[in-house]
Amino acid sequence: MSPEIPEEGTKHAKRSYHHGSLHPALIDAGLALARTGGPSAVVLRAVSREAGVSHNAAYRHFANHEDLLAAVGERAMAELGRLMLHRMAGITAPDEARLAQARLAAIGRAYVDFALAEPGWFRTAFSGATAHPHPPAAGAHPPLPEPPPDPLPEPPPDPGTDPFLILGAALDHLVTAGTLPATRRPGAEYAAWSAVHGLSALLVDGPLRTLPEAEARRAVESVLAVVARGL
Amino acid sequence: MSPEIPEEGTKHAKRSYHHGSLHPALIDAGLALARTGGPSAVVLRAVSREAGVSHNAAYRHFANHEDLLAAVGERAMAELGRLMLHRMAGITAPDEARLAQARLAAIGRAYVDFALAEPGWFRTAFSGATAHPHPPAAGAHPPLPEPPPDPLPEPPPDPGTDPFLILGAALDHLVTAGTLPATRRPGAEYAAWSAVHGLSALLVDGPLRTLPEAEARRAVESVLAVVARGL
DNA sequence: TGCAGATGTGCCCACTGTCAACATTCCGCA
DNA sequence: TGCGGAATGTTGACAGTGGGCACATCTGCA
């Protein structure tokens, strides 16, 4: 209304009408809000406010609220993938077979640990409409062809951090190490992923939410053991 | 404002100021809304409208929106349990061992089928704060002691329809049939439940949402096979 | 230099959950 | 029988939400 002087940069130093990089700034702000409050905290207006911009500015970068939430969820998913990779990298074993097994268990543990340590991000990662275009994939995975460098503004945010692909690689390793019969490889990710994701969901949001820490730990190991035996 | 004649019963016949049984009516209305729209469709005002009552009337029966949603979720959960029981009842087998195995598979299939057939209810059942007081239960389940008939207005809505308890009974059956070593019984529900719940969540809301029907079927069987082998 | 498209702002709307004040009805007790 | 308190429903208001529109401001390219 009144021609008040707008305080000259309320958070970000140089900002005169044009933010410069609102798109990533909005995602970052959303990620911060999602971390503590889950997907429902990723409120368009709060995100815009956090980015030092009026609501509605976001509509220049995202089609709608759902679109923004999906972008934030994708980042949260990548965060999960990053933890899986990190844990996997720290594993050593006397032979290839045991290495492959230990790695599978490690990424499984990482999955649940992430859900428990960052429930806000976990919920957000799976709340969005992040419709993975995972094709049937009932066969073997070639090592990430990724033929056309599609001209999207955002390069697919680290294709290496996709939890599903990380799991697939771990299962492939199990095959080459001779631990998993090749005939059982197709579809194996469904069982492994489902078990670990289900436990995470039940512990974070579901009826197992009240399980005491120690019992939860035991449940994780129990689930991992069943999967290892059953694959 | 103006003293208009209020149409005399807009849906339920006799209703003059007092509804008579608003509490269950609200839950029923919520259940109907949840079925098609999931938990986010269980809107306080819409539910009240559906029950033929002004918004805010619900506050005489539920502490807040979350409370109502939890009640609706509990009913949706019971619906899931009902399907599991129904499917289990239809199973026959030449001997006890195979019967127990087939039953376990049947309730697992029922779980996923329910999620796929009634995604709205499935989401609602697990969205609410229905904090099951499932204690550690790492031991054996005595056959539902249920000692004090607690004076709650709502008798625990059919204790027999609790999916978790149904699963526990099926696993117990596996033990008595000699298929599952008793030493492996503790914690077995975690693996079984997690696998089936995880697959459901991934198929309904998660990255596997775009999986074609046939592939989804295959994934279910794959997951069930791994669990059966791994338990 | 000028102007078209990109980006950000203000104002508006319908809708939501929740609160407080009020109206109506029911039930137990005299 | 009657009456008063406790349940139960209603009305109106509030702040906060996602979203649409017109307009302001800036940036890059001819």
Coordinates of C-alpha atoms (C1' of nucleotides) in Angstrom, one line a residue:
Chain A
M1 CA 0.0 0.0 0.0
S2 CA 2.1 2.8 1.3
P3 CA 5.4 3.3 -0.5
E4 CA 7.5 2.0 2.3
I5 CA 11.1 1.2 1.8
P6 CA 11.3 -2.6 1.7
E7 CA 14.2 -2.9 4.1
E8 CA 16.6 -3.7 1.3
G9 CA 17.1 -7.4 1.4
T10 CA 15.4 -9.2 4.2
K11 CA 17.7 -12.2 4.3
H12 CA 19.5 -12.6 1.0
A13 CA 21.9 -9.7 0.4
K14 CA 21.5 -8.4 -3.1
R15 CA 17.9 -8.9 -4.2
S16 CA 16.1 -6.3 -6.2
Y17 CA 12.8 -7.7 -7.4
H18 CA 14.5 -10.6 -9.2
H19 CA 15.7 -13.3 -7.0
G20 CA 18.1 -14.8 -9.4
S21 CA 17.7 -18.4 -8.5
L22 CA 14.4 -18.9 -7.0
H23 CA 13.8 -22.4 -8.3
P24 CA 16.5 -24.1 -6.3
A25 CA 16.0 -21.7 -3.4
L26 CA 12.4 -22.8 -3.1
I27 CA 13.3 -26.5 -3.2
D28 CA 15.9 -25.8 -0.5
A29 CA 13.4 -24.0 1.7
G30 CA 10.9 -26.8 1.1
L31 CA 13.5 -29.4 2.0
A32 CA 14.2 -27.6 5.3
L33 CA 10.5 -27.4 6.2
A34 CA 9.9 -31.0 5.2
R35 CA 12.7 -32.2 7.4
T36 CA 11.0 -31.1 10.6
G37 CA 7.4 -31.2 9.5
G38 CA 7.0 -33.7 6.8
P39 CA 5.2 -33.1 3.5
S40 CA 2.3 -31.2 5.2
A41 CA 4.8 -28.6 6.3
V42 CA 5.8 -27.9 2.7
V43 CA 3.3 -25.1 2.4
L44 CA 3.5 -22.9 -0.6
R45 CA 3.3 -19.7 1.3
A46 CA 5.7 -20.8 4.0
V47 CA 8.2 -21.9 1.4
S48 CA 8.0 -18.6 -0.5
R49 CA 8.3 -16.7 2.7
E50 CA 11.4 -18.7 3.6
A51 CA 12.9 -17.8 0.3
G52 CA 12.2 -14.2 0.9
V53 CA 9.6 -13.9 -1.9
S54 CA 5.9 -13.4 -2.0
H55 CA 3.7 -16.4 -2.4
N56 CA 2.7 -16.8 -6.0
A57 CA 6.2 -16.2 -7.1
A58 CA 6.5 -19.9 -6.8
Y59 CA 4.0 -20.3 -9.6
R60 CA 6.6 -19.0 -12.1
H61 CA 8.7 -22.1 -11.3
F62 CA 6.2 -24.8 -10.3
A63 CA 2.9 -25.6 -11.8
N64 CA 1.2 -25.9 -8.4
H65 CA 1.8 -27.0 -4.9
E66 CA 1.9 -30.7 -5.8
D67 CA 4.6 -30.0 -8.3
L68 CA 6.7 -28.2 -5.8
L69 CA 6.2 -31.0 -3.3
A70 CA 7.2 -33.6 -5.8
A71 CA 10.5 -31.7 -6.5
V72 CA 11.2 -31.6 -2.8
G73 CA 10.4 -35.2 -2.5
E74 CA 12.8 -36.1 -5.2
R75 CA 15.6 -34.3 -3.3
A76 CA 14.6 -36.2 -0.1
M77 CA 14.7 -39.4 -2.1
A78 CA 18.2 -38.6 -3.3
E79 CA 19.2 -37.9 0.3
L80 CA 18.1 -41.5 1.1
G81 CA 20.1 -42.8 -1.8
R82 CA 23.1 -40.9 -0.6
L83 CA 23.0 -42.5 2.8
M84 CA 22.7 -45.9 1.3
L85 CA 25.7 -45.3 -0.9
H86 CA 27.7 -44.0 2.1
R87 CA 26.9 -47.0 4.2
M88 CA 27.6 -49.4 1.4
A89 CA 31.0 -47.8 0.8
G90 CA 32.1 -48.5 4.4
I91 CA 31.6 -52.3 4.1
T92 CA 34.5 -54.8 3.9
A93 CA 34.4 -58.5 3.9
P94 CA 36.9 -61.4 3.5
D95 CA 35.4 -62.6 0.2
E96 CA 33.2 -61.4 -2.6
A97 CA 30.1 -63.4 -1.5
R98 CA 30.1 -62.1 2.0
L99 CA 30.8 -58.6 0.7
A100 CA 27.8 -58.7 -1.5
Q101 CA 25.6 -60.0 1.4
A102 CA 26.9 -57.5 3.8
R103 CA 26.3 -54.7 1.4
L104 CA 22.7 -55.7 0.8
A105 CA 22.2 -55.8 4.6
A106 CA 23.9 -52.4 4.9
I107 CA 21.7 -50.6 2.4
G108 CA 18.7 -52.2 4.0
R109 CA 19.7 -50.9 7.4
A110 CA 20.5 -47.6 5.9
Y111 CA 17.0 -47.4 4.5
V112 CA 15.3 -48.0 7.9
D113 CA 17.8 -45.8 9.7
F114 CA 17.1 -42.9 7.3
A115 CA 13.4 -43.3 7.9
L116 CA 13.8 -43.3 11.6
A117 CA 16.4 -40.5 11.7
E118 CA 14.7 -38.3 9.1
P119 CA 11.0 -39.1 9.2
G120 CA 10.1 -35.8 7.7
W121 CA 12.2 -36.4 4.7
F122 CA 11.2 -40.1 4.5
R123 CA 7.5 -39.2 4.4
T124 CA 8.1 -36.4 1.9
A125 CA 10.1 -38.7 -0.4
F126 CA 7.2 -41.1 -0.7
S127 CA 4.3 -38.6 -0.5
G128 CA 5.0 -36.8 -3.7
A129 CA 3.8 -38.0 -7.1
T130 CA 7.3 -39.0 -7.9
A131 CA 6.1 -41.5 -10.4
H132 CA 9.4 -43.4 -11.1
P133 CA 9.3 -44.5 -14.7
H134 CA 10.7 -47.8 -13.5
P135 CA 9.8 -50.0 -16.4
P136 CA 9.0 -53.6 -15.7
A137 CA 12.7 -54.3 -15.5
A138 CA 12.0 -58.0 -15.0
G139 CA 15.3 -58.7 -16.8
A140 CA 18.8 -57.6 -16.1
H141 CA 19.8 -54.0 -15.7
P142 CA 22.4 -52.8 -18.2
P143 CA 24.7 -50.4 -16.4
L144 CA 22.6 -47.3 -16.8
P145 CA 22.5 -46.6 -20.6
E146 CA 20.9 -43.1 -20.2
P147 CA 21.1 -42.4 -24.0
P148 CA 19.7 -39.0 -24.7
P149 CA 21.1 -36.1 -22.6
D150 CA 17.6 -34.7 -22.3
P151 CA 17.4 -30.9 -22.3
L152 CA 15.7 -30.5 -19.0
P153 CA 16.9 -27.5 -16.9
E154 CA 17.5 -29.8 -14.0
P155 CA 19.9 -32.7 -14.8
P156 CA 18.2 -35.8 -13.3
P157 CA 19.4 -35.1 -9.8
D158 CA 22.3 -37.6 -9.6
P159 CA 21.1 -40.7 -11.3
G160 CA 23.4 -42.6 -9.0
T161 CA 21.4 -41.7 -5.9
D162 CA 18.2 -43.5 -6.9
P163 CA 17.6 -46.0 -4.1
F164 CA 15.9 -48.4 -6.5
L165 CA 18.9 -48.5 -8.8
I166 CA 21.3 -48.9 -5.9
L167 CA 19.3 -51.8 -4.6
G168 CA 19.4 -53.3 -8.1
A169 CA 23.1 -53.0 -8.3
A170 CA 23.5 -54.7 -4.9
L171 CA 21.4 -57.6 -6.1
D172 CA 23.4 -57.9 -9.3
H173 CA 26.5 -58.1 -7.1
L174 CA 24.9 -60.9 -5.2
V175 CA 24.5 -62.8 -8.5
T176 CA 28.0 -62.2 -9.8
A177 CA 29.3 -63.2 -6.3
G178 CA 27.5 -66.5 -6.7
T179 CA 25.2 -66.0 -3.7
L180 CA 22.0 -65.5 -5.6
P181 CA 21.0 -67.9 -8.3
A182 CA 20.5 -65.9 -11.5
T183 CA 17.1 -67.5 -12.0
R184 CA 16.0 -65.8 -8.8
R185 CA 17.3 -62.4 -9.8
P186 CA 14.3 -61.1 -11.7
G187 CA 11.9 -59.5 -9.3
A188 CA 14.2 -59.8 -6.4
E189 CA 14.2 -56.1 -5.8
Y190 CA 10.5 -56.2 -5.2
A191 CA 10.9 -58.4 -2.2
A192 CA 13.9 -56.6 -0.8
W193 CA 12.5 -53.2 -1.3
S194 CA 9.1 -54.1 0.0
A195 CA 10.3 -55.6 3.2
V196 CA 12.6 -52.7 4.1
H197 CA 10.1 -50.0 2.9
G198 CA 7.3 -51.7 4.7
L199 CA 9.1 -51.9 8.0
S200 CA 10.1 -48.3 7.7
A201 CA 6.6 -47.2 7.0
L202 CA 5.2 -49.2 9.8
L203 CA 7.8 -47.8 12.2
V204 CA 7.6 -44.2 11.2
D205 CA 3.9 -43.7 10.6
G206 CA 2.2 -47.0 11.1
P207 CA 1.0 -49.1 14.0
L208 CA 4.6 -49.9 15.0
R209 CA 5.3 -46.3 15.6
T210 CA 5.3 -46.9 19.4
L211 CA 7.7 -49.8 19.3
P212 CA 10.6 -49.1 21.7
E213 CA 14.0 -48.4 20.1
A214 CA 15.5 -51.8 21.1
E215 CA 12.6 -53.8 19.8
A216 CA 12.7 -51.8 16.5
R217 CA 16.3 -52.7 16.1
R218 CA 15.5 -56.3 16.6
A219 CA 12.7 -56.1 14.0
V220 CA 15.1 -54.6 11.5
E221 CA 17.5 -57.5 11.9
S222 CA 14.7 -60.0 11.8
V223 CA 13.4 -58.6 8.5
L224 CA 16.8 -58.5 7.0
A225 CA 17.5 -62.1 8.0
V226 CA 14.2 -63.2 6.4
V227 CA 15.0 -61.4 3.2
A228 CA 18.6 -62.7 3.0
R229 CA 17.3 -66.3 3.6
G230 CA 14.4 -66.0 1.2
L231 CA 16.0 -64.4 -1.8
Chain B
M1 CA -31.3 -15.4 9.6
S2 CA -34.8 -15.3 8.2
P3 CA -37.2 -17.8 9.9
E4 CA -37.3 -20.1 7.0
I5 CA -38.9 -23.5 7.4
P6 CA -35.9 -25.9 7.4
E7 CA -37.4 -28.4 4.9
E8 CA -38.1 -30.9 7.6
G9 CA -35.5 -33.6 7.3
T10 CA -33.1 -33.3 4.4
K11 CA -32.1 -37.0 4.3
H12 CA -32.7 -38.8 7.5
A13 CA -36.4 -38.9 8.2
K14 CA -37.0 -37.9 11.8
R15 CA -34.5 -35.4 12.8
S16 CA -35.4 -32.5 14.9
Y17 CA -32.3 -30.8 16.2
H18 CA -30.9 -33.9 17.7
H19 CA -29.5 -36.4 15.3
G20 CA -29.7 -39.4 17.6
S21 CA -26.6 -41.2 16.5
L22 CA -24.3 -38.7 15.1
H23 CA -21.1 -40.4 16.2
P24 CA -21.4 -43.5 14.0
A25 CA -23.1 -41.5 11.3
L26 CA -20.1 -39.2 11.0
I27 CA -17.7 -42.2 10.8
D28 CA -19.9 -43.8 8.1
A29 CA -19.8 -40.6 6.1
G30 CA -16.1 -40.3 6.6
L31 CA -15.6 -43.8 5.5
A32 CA -17.6 -43.1 2.3
L33 CA -15.5 -40.1 1.6
A34 CA -12.3 -41.8 2.4
R35 CA -13.1 -44.6 0.0
T36 CA -13.0 -42.5 -3.0
G37 CA -10.7 -39.7 -1.9
G38 CA -8.4 -41.1 0.7
P39 CA -7.7 -39.4 4.0
S40 CA -7.5 -35.9 2.6
A41 CA -11.1 -36.2 1.5
V42 CA -12.2 -36.8 5.1
V43 CA -12.9 -33.1 5.6
L44 CA -14.7 -32.1 8.7
R45 CA -17.2 -29.9 7.0
A46 CA -17.9 -32.4 4.2
V47 CA -18.4 -35.2 6.7
S48 CA -20.8 -33.1 8.7
R49 CA -22.7 -32.0 5.6
E50 CA -22.9 -35.7 4.5
A51 CA -24.4 -36.6 7.9
G52 CA -27.0 -33.8 7.5
V53 CA -25.6 -31.7 10.3
S54 CA -23.9 -28.4 10.5
H55 CA -20.1 -28.3 10.7
N56 CA -18.9 -28.0 14.3
A57 CA -21.5 -30.6 15.4
A58 CA -18.7 -33.0 15.0
Y59 CA -16.8 -31.4 17.8
R60 CA -19.3 -32.8 20.3
H61 CA -18.2 -36.3 19.3
F62 CA -14.5 -35.9 18.3
A63 CA -11.8 -33.8 19.8
N64 CA -10.7 -32.5 16.4
H65 CA -10.2 -33.4 12.8
E66 CA -7.4 -35.8 13.6
D67 CA -9.5 -37.7 16.0
L68 CA -12.3 -38.2 13.5
L69 CA -9.8 -39.3 10.9
A70 CA -8.3 -41.8 13.3
A71 CA -11.8 -43.3 13.9
V72 CA -12.4 -43.6 10.2
G73 CA -9.0 -45.1 9.8
E74 CA -9.8 -47.7 12.4
R75 CA -12.8 -48.7 10.5
A76 CA -10.9 -48.9 7.3
M77 CA -8.3 -51.1 9.0
A78 CA -11.1 -53.4 10.2
E79 CA -12.3 -53.6 6.6
L80 CA -8.9 -54.8 5.6
G81 CA -9.0 -57.4 8.4
R82 CA -12.4 -58.6 7.3
L83 CA -11.1 -59.3 3.8
M84 CA -8.1 -61.2 5.2
L85 CA -10.4 -63.4 7.3
H86 CA -12.7 -64.0 4.4
R87 CA -9.9 -65.1 2.1
M88 CA -8.4 -67.2 4.7
A89 CA -11.7 -69.0 5.3
G90 CA -11.9 -70.1 1.7
I91 CA -8.6 -72.0 1.8
T92 CA -8.4 -75.8 1.8
A93 CA -5.4 -78.1 1.6
P94 CA -4.6 -81.8 1.8
D95 CA -2.7 -81.5 5.1
E96 CA -2.2 -79.1 8.0
A97 CA 1.2 -77.9 6.9
R98 CA 0.1 -76.9 3.5
L99 CA -3.0 -75.4 4.9
A100 CA -1.1 -73.2 7.1
Q101 CA 1.2 -72.1 4.3
A102 CA -1.6 -71.5 1.9
R103 CA -3.4 -69.4 4.5
L104 CA -0.5 -67.2 5.1
A105 CA -0.1 -66.6 1.4
A106 CA -3.8 -65.9 1.2
I107 CA -3.8 -63.2 3.8
G108 CA -0.8 -61.7 2.2
R109 CA -2.5 -61.6 -1.1
A110 CA -5.6 -60.2 0.5
Y111 CA -3.6 -57.4 2.0
V112 CA -2.2 -56.3 -1.3
D113 CA -5.5 -56.8 -3.1
F114 CA -7.2 -54.6 -0.6
A115 CA -4.7 -51.9 -1.1
L116 CA -5.1 -52.0 -4.8
A117 CA -8.9 -52.4 -4.8
E118 CA -9.5 -49.8 -2.1
P119 CA -6.6 -47.4 -2.1
G120 CA -8.6 -44.7 -0.4
W121 CA -9.3 -47.0 2.5
F122 CA -5.8 -48.3 2.6
R123 CA -4.3 -44.9 2.8
T124 CA -6.8 -43.8 5.4
A125 CA -6.1 -46.9 7.5
F126 CA -2.5 -46.1 7.8
S127 CA -2.7 -42.3 7.8
G128 CA -4.5 -41.9 11.1
A129 CA -2.7 -41.8 14.4
T130 CA -4.1 -45.2 15.1
A131 CA -1.2 -46.0 17.4
H132 CA -1.8 -49.7 17.9
P133 CA -0.7 -50.5 21.5
H134 CA 0.9 -53.6 20.1
P135 CA 3.3 -54.4 22.9
P136 CA 6.7 -55.9 22.0
A137 CA 5.0 -59.3 21.8
A138 CA 8.3 -61.0 21.0
G139 CA 7.0 -64.1 22.8
A140 CA 4.0 -66.2 22.1
H141 CA 0.5 -64.8 22.0
P142 CA -1.9 -66.2 24.5
P143 CA -5.3 -66.5 22.9
L144 CA -6.4 -62.9 23.5
P145 CA -6.8 -62.6 27.3
E146 CA -8.5 -59.2 27.2
P147 CA -9.0 -59.1 30.9
P148 CA -10.7 -55.9 31.9
P149 CA -13.9 -55.1 30.0
D150 CA -12.9 -51.4 29.8
P151 CA -15.8 -49.1 29.9
L152 CA -15.1 -47.3 26.6
P153 CA -18.2 -46.3 24.7
E154 CA -17.0 -48.1 21.6
P155 CA -16.1 -51.7 22.2
P156 CA -12.8 -52.3 20.5
P157 CA -14.3 -52.6 17.0
D158 CA -14.2 -56.4 16.6
P159 CA -10.9 -57.4 18.0
G160 CA -10.9 -60.3 15.6
T161 CA -10.5 -58.0 12.6
D162 CA -7.1 -56.6 13.6
P163 CA -4.8 -57.5 10.7
F164 CA -1.8 -57.8 12.9
L165 CA -3.5 -60.3 15.2
I166 CA -4.8 -62.3 12.2
L167 CA -1.3 -62.5 10.9
G168 CA 0.0 -63.6 14.3
A169 CA -2.6 -66.4 14.4
A170 CA -1.6 -67.5 10.9
L171 CA 2.1 -67.7 12.0
D172 CA 1.1 -69.6 15.1
H173 CA -0.7 -72.0 12.9
L174 CA 2.5 -72.4 10.8
V175 CA 4.3 -73.4 14.0
T176 CA 1.8 -75.9 15.2
A177 CA 1.7 -77.4 11.7
G178 CA 5.4 -77.9 12.0
T179 CA 6.3 -75.7 9.1
L180 CA 7.9 -72.9 11.0
P181 CA 10.5 -73.7 13.7
A182 CA 9.3 -72.3 17.0
T183 CA 12.6 -70.6 17.5
R184 CA 11.9 -68.5 14.4
R185 CA 8.4 -67.6 15.5
P186 CA 9.3 -64.5 17.6
G187 CA 9.5 -61.5 15.4
A188 CA 8.2 -63.4 12.3
E189 CA 5.3 -61.0 12.0
Y190 CA 7.6 -58.1 11.4
A191 CA 9.0 -59.7 8.3
A192 CA 5.7 -60.9 6.9
W193 CA 3.9 -57.7 7.6
S194 CA 6.6 -55.5 6.4
A195 CA 7.0 -57.2 3.1
V196 CA 3.3 -57.2 2.3
H197 CA 2.7 -53.7 3.6
G198 CA 5.8 -52.3 1.8
L199 CA 4.7 -53.8 -1.5
S200 CA 1.2 -52.4 -1.0
A201 CA 2.5 -48.9 -0.2
L202 CA 4.9 -48.9 -3.1
L203 CA 2.2 -50.0 -5.5
V204 CA -0.5 -47.7 -4.2
D205 CA 1.3 -44.5 -3.5
G206 CA 5.0 -45.1 -4.2
P207 CA 7.3 -45.4 -7.1
L208 CA 5.7 -48.6 -8.2
R209 CA 2.4 -47.0 -8.7
T210 CA 2.8 -47.1 -12.5
L211 CA 3.6 -50.8 -12.6
P212 CA 1.2 -52.5 -15.1
E213 CA -1.3 -54.9 -13.5
A214 CA 0.4 -58.1 -14.7
E215 CA 3.8 -57.1 -13.4
A216 CA 2.3 -56.1 -10.1
R217 CA 0.7 -59.5 -9.8
R218 CA 4.1 -61.1 -10.4
A219 CA 5.7 -58.8 -7.8
V220 CA 3.1 -60.0 -5.2
E221 CA 3.9 -63.6 -5.9
S222 CA 7.6 -62.9 -5.8
V223 CA 7.4 -61.2 -2.5
L224 CA 5.2 -63.9 -1.0
A225 CA 7.6 -66.6 -2.2
V226 CA 10.6 -64.8 -0.6
V227 CA 8.8 -64.5 2.7
A228 CA 7.6 -68.1 2.7
R229 CA 11.2 -69.3 2.0
G230 CA 12.8 -66.9 4.4
L231 CA 10.6 -67.3 7.5
Chain C
dT1 C1' 17.9 2.1 -27.5
dG2 C1' 13.7 -0.1 -27.1
dC3 C1' 10.7 -3.6 -26.4
dA4 C1' 9.0 -8.4 -25.6
dG5 C1' 9.1 -12.1 -22.5
dA6 C1' 10.4 -13.6 -17.9
dT7 C1' 9.9 -12.9 -13.2
dG8 C1' 7.8 -11.0 -8.9
dT9 C1' 3.8 -8.4 -6.3
dG10 C1' -1.0 -7.4 -4.5
dC11 C1' -5.4 -8.3 -4.2
dC12 C1' -9.1 -11.4 -4.5
dC13 C1' -11.7 -15.9 -3.9
dA14 C1' -13.3 -20.3 -2.0
dC15 C1' -12.3 -23.5 1.4
dT16 C1' -10.5 -25.4 5.7
dG17 C1' -10.0 -26.3 11.0
dT18 C1' -11.1 -24.2 15.2
dC19 C1' -13.2 -21.2 18.7
dA20 C1' -16.9 -18.8 21.3
dA21 C1' -21.6 -17.7 22.1
dC22 C1' -26.1 -19.2 21.6
dA23 C1' -30.3 -22.4 20.9
dT24 C1' -32.5 -26.6 21.6
dT25 C1' -33.4 -30.9 23.6
dC26 C1' -33.0 -34.7 26.9
dC27 C1' -32.7 -36.8 31.4
dG28 C1' -32.5 -37.3 36.4
dC29 C1' -34.1 -35.7 40.6
dA30 C1' -37.4 -33.2 43.5
Chain D
dT1 C1' -45.2 -33.3 37.3
dG2 C1' -42.0 -30.0 36.6
dC3 C1' -37.5 -28.0 36.5
dG4 C1' -32.7 -27.2 35.9
dG5 C1' -28.3 -28.8 34.3
dA6 C1' -25.9 -31.5 30.9
dA7 C1' -25.8 -33.0 26.0
dT8 C1' -26.1 -31.9 21.7
dG9 C1' -26.5 -28.7 17.4
dT10 C1' -26.2 -24.0 15.2
dT11 C1' -24.4 -19.6 13.8
dG12 C1' -20.9 -16.5 13.0
dA13 C1' -16.2 -15.3 13.1
dC14 C1' -11.2 -15.9 12.5
dA15 C1' -6.6 -17.0 10.5
dG16 C1' -4.3 -19.7 7.2
dT17 C1' -4.4 -22.4 2.8
dG18 C1' -4.0 -23.1 -2.6
dG19 C1' -5.0 -20.7 -6.6
dG20 C1' -6.3 -17.0 -10.3
dC21 C1' -5.9 -12.3 -12.1
dA22 C1' -4.0 -7.9 -13.3
dC23 C1' -0.2 -5.3 -12.9
dA24 C1' 4.8 -3.9 -11.8
dT25 C1' 9.5 -4.6 -12.6
dC26 C1' 13.5 -6.4 -14.7
dT27 C1' 16.7 -8.6 -18.3
dG28 C1' 18.3 -9.9 -22.7
dC29 C1' 18.3 -9.5 -27.4
dA30 C1' 17.3 -7.1 -31.9

